[in-house]
Coordinates of C-alpha atoms and ligand atoms in Angstrom, one line a residue:
X30 CA -95.9 -70.4 -56.3
X31 CA -98.0 -72.2 -53.5
X32 CA -101.0 -72.1 -54.8
X33 CA -99.4 -73.8 -58.1
X34 CA -98.0 -76.6 -56.1
X35 CA -101.0 -77.1 -54.4
X36 CA -102.6 -77.5 -58.1
X37 CA -100.0 -80.2 -58.8
X38 CA -100.4 -81.9 -56.0
X39 CA -104.1 -82.4 -56.4
X40 CA -103.4 -83.4 -59.6
X41 CA -101.6 -86.1 -58.8
X42 CA -103.5 -87.3 -56.0
X43 CA -106.1 -87.6 -59.1
X44 CA -104.0 -89.9 -61.0
X45 CA -103.1 -92.0 -58.0
X46 CA -106.5 -92.4 -57.4
X47 CA -107.1 -93.8 -60.9
X48 CA -111.2 -94.1 -60.6
X49 CA -111.3 -90.3 -60.0
X50 CA -109.4 -89.6 -63.1
X51 CA -111.6 -91.3 -65.1
X52 CA -114.3 -89.3 -63.7
X53 CA -115.2 -88.2 -68.0
X54 CA -115.6 -92.0 -69.0
X55 CA -119.2 -92.7 -68.6
X56 CA -119.0 -96.4 -70.1
X57 CA -118.3 -98.9 -67.5
X58 CA -116.6 -101.6 -70.2
X59 CA -113.9 -98.7 -71.3
X60 CA -113.5 -97.4 -67.5
X61 CA -113.1 -101.1 -66.5
X62 CA -110.7 -101.9 -68.8
X63 CA -108.6 -98.2 -68.0
X64 CA -108.7 -99.6 -64.5
X65 CA -106.7 -102.5 -65.5
X66 CA -104.2 -100.6 -67.7
X67 CA -103.9 -97.9 -64.5
X68 CA -103.2 -100.9 -62.4
X69 CA -100.2 -102.0 -64.7
X70 CA -99.2 -98.8 -64.5
X71 CA -99.0 -98.9 -60.8
X72 CA -96.5 -101.6 -60.1
X73 CA -94.0 -100.7 -63.6
X74 CA -93.9 -97.4 -61.4
X75 CA -93.4 -99.5 -58.2
X76 CA -90.8 -101.3 -60.3
X77 CA -89.1 -98.1 -61.7
X78 CA -88.8 -96.6 -58.1
X79 CA -87.3 -99.2 -56.3
X80 CA -85.5 -99.7 -59.4
X81 CA -83.7 -96.0 -58.8
X82 CA -83.3 -96.2 -55.1
X83 CA -87.0 -94.0 -54.7
X84 CA -88.0 -96.8 -52.4
X85 CA -86.1 -99.5 -50.7
X86 CA -85.3 -102.6 -52.6
X87 CA -87.0 -105.6 -51.4
X88 CA -87.4 -109.1 -53.5
X89 CA -90.8 -109.8 -52.1
X90 CA -92.3 -106.4 -52.8
X91 CA -90.7 -106.9 -56.4
X92 CA -91.7 -110.0 -57.1
X93 CA -95.4 -109.4 -56.2
X94 CA -95.4 -106.4 -58.5
X95 CA -94.1 -108.9 -61.3
X96 CA -96.6 -111.6 -60.4
X97 CA -99.1 -108.8 -60.7
X98 CA -98.5 -107.8 -63.6
X99 CA -98.5 -111.1 -64.8
X100 CA -102.2 -111.5 -63.4
X101 CA -103.8 -108.2 -65.0
X102 CA -102.0 -109.2 -68.6
X103 CA -104.2 -112.7 -68.6
X104 CA -107.0 -110.3 -67.5
X105 CA -106.8 -108.2 -70.4
X106 CA -108.0 -110.0 -73.2
X107 CA -110.9 -110.8 -71.2
X108 CA -111.5 -106.7 -70.3
X109 CA -111.2 -105.6 -74.5
X110 CA -113.5 -108.1 -75.4
X111 CA -116.4 -106.2 -76.1
X112 CA -116.2 -103.1 -78.1
X113 CA -117.0 -100.3 -75.9
X114 CA -116.5 -97.2 -77.1
X115 CA -116.5 -94.3 -75.2
X116 CA -114.9 -90.4 -76.0
X117 CA -112.3 -91.1 -73.7
X118 CA -111.2 -94.1 -75.0
X119 CA -107.5 -93.9 -76.6
X120 CA -108.7 -98.0 -78.2
X121 CA -108.2 -98.5 -81.9
X122 CA -110.8 -100.1 -83.4
X123 CA -107.8 -102.1 -85.0
X124 CA -108.4 -104.0 -81.8
X125 CA -111.9 -106.1 -82.8
X126 CA -110.4 -106.4 -86.6
X127 CA -107.7 -108.5 -85.0
X128 CA -108.5 -109.6 -81.8
X129 CA -106.3 -112.6 -82.0
X130 CA -103.2 -111.0 -82.4
X131 CA -104.2 -108.2 -79.8
X132 CA -104.0 -110.6 -77.4
X133 CA -100.8 -112.2 -78.3
X134 CA -99.4 -109.0 -77.2
X135 CA -101.2 -109.5 -73.8
X136 CA -100.1 -112.8 -73.8
X137 CA -96.1 -111.8 -74.8
X138 CA -96.6 -110.0 -71.3
X139 CA -97.9 -112.2 -69.2
X140 CA -95.1 -114.9 -70.4
X141 CA -92.8 -112.2 -69.7
X142 CA -94.2 -111.7 -66.1
X143 CA -94.1 -115.3 -65.0
X144 CA -90.5 -115.6 -66.6
X145 CA -88.7 -112.7 -65.0
X146 CA -87.2 -113.0 -61.4
X147 CA -86.0 -110.5 -59.6
X148 CA -83.4 -111.3 -56.8
X149 CA -81.7 -108.2 -56.2
X150 CA -81.4 -104.9 -56.8
X151 CA -79.5 -105.1 -61.0
X152 CA -82.6 -107.6 -61.8
X153 CA -84.6 -104.3 -61.9
X154 CA -83.5 -102.0 -64.5
X155 CA -83.6 -105.1 -67.3
X156 CA -86.7 -105.8 -66.0
X157 CA -88.6 -102.7 -66.3
X158 CA -86.6 -102.2 -69.5
X159 CA -88.4 -105.6 -70.7
X160 CA -91.8 -105.0 -69.3
X161 CA -92.0 -101.5 -70.6
X162 CA -90.7 -102.8 -74.4
X163 CA -93.8 -104.9 -74.4
X164 CA -96.3 -102.4 -73.0
X165 CA -95.4 -100.2 -75.6
X166 CA -95.1 -103.1 -78.1
X167 CA -99.0 -103.4 -78.3
X168 CA -99.7 -99.7 -77.5
X169 CA -98.1 -98.3 -80.7
X170 CA -100.4 -101.3 -82.3
X171 CA -103.6 -100.5 -80.2
X172 CA -103.9 -97.0 -78.1
X173 CA -103.9 -93.9 -80.3
Ligands
HEC12 C1 -102.5 -105.8 -75.2 C2 -102.4 -105.0 -75.4 C3 -101.8 -103.4 -74.5 C4 -100.8 -104.4 -73.1 C5 -100.1 -105.3 -73.5 C6 -100.9 -103.1 -72.3 N1 -102.1 -102.1 -72.9 FE1 -101.8 -100.3 -72.2 N2 -103.4 -99.8 -73.1 C7 -104.1 -100.3 -74.2 C8 -104.8 -100.1 -74.2 C9 -105.1 -100.4 -75.9 C10 -105.3 -98.7 -74.0 C11 -106.1 -97.9 -74.4 C12 -107.9 -98.2 -73.2 C13 -108.5 -97.2 -73.6 O1 -108.5 -95.7 -73.9 O2 -109.9 -97.4 -73.9 C14 -103.9 -98.6 -73.1 C15 -104.3 -97.7 -72.2 C16 -103.3 -97.9 -71.0 C17 -103.3 -97.0 -70.3 C18 -104.2 -95.4 -69.9 C19 -104.9 -96.3 -69.1 C20 -106.0 -94.5 -68.5 O3 -106.1 -93.9 -68.0 O4 -107.1 -94.1 -69.9 C21 -101.8 -96.8 -69.8 C22 -101.0 -96.2 -68.0 C23 -101.4 -97.8 -69.5 N3 -102.0 -98.7 -71.1 C24 -100.8 -98.7 -69.1 C25 -99.7 -100.1 -69.2 C26 -98.3 -100.5 -69.2 C27 -98.2 -99.6 -68.2 C28 -98.6 -101.6 -69.4 C29 -97.2 -103.2 -69.2 C30 -96.7 -103.3 -68.2 C31 -99.7 -101.7 -70.5 N4 -100.5 -100.9 -70.3 C32 -99.5 -103.2 -71.3 C33 -103.3 -101.9 -74.0 C34 -102.2 -102.6 -73.6

């Protein structure tokens, strides 16, 4: 029992570590774009936990997370520009066949991040849902 819990703790620590979770990734460009995505995930988790009441609602923290997502979305086309490959990558080659359509998915997220306003706790759930749909829209086309 105990060892299982410990193992799980280590696993979570690795995921949270980001870079460590990708120790199998050899290509630096692929690593960099994965890190961008992991950073997105981190902000989404922060918003999600606040929405569920796991953490206390703080409008400034929420707004900062939103701005961070906006910036990361802005950086996404650039991080994916080079069609780098790695056995660990989940990026579909379609990205580079239609790079401008791919970039538009990132722009949609950037625009949403800039548009959403989180003033009260009640704003969180719809914001997280809308953001999540935008992530999913890109993933469903361009991620394996
Ligand atoms: C413009 C397209 C696009 C958008 C928008 C996007 N992603 Fe991604 N995401 C990808 C692609 C492509 C990959 C696969 C990258 C690879 O493995 O090389 C990926 C991978 C990931 C990964 C896995 C990273 C890893 O550990 O390997 C996570 C987590 C992730 N995205 C979270 C998010 C979240 C959360 C959002 C929204 C806030 C988001 N993404 C928005 C395209 C996108």
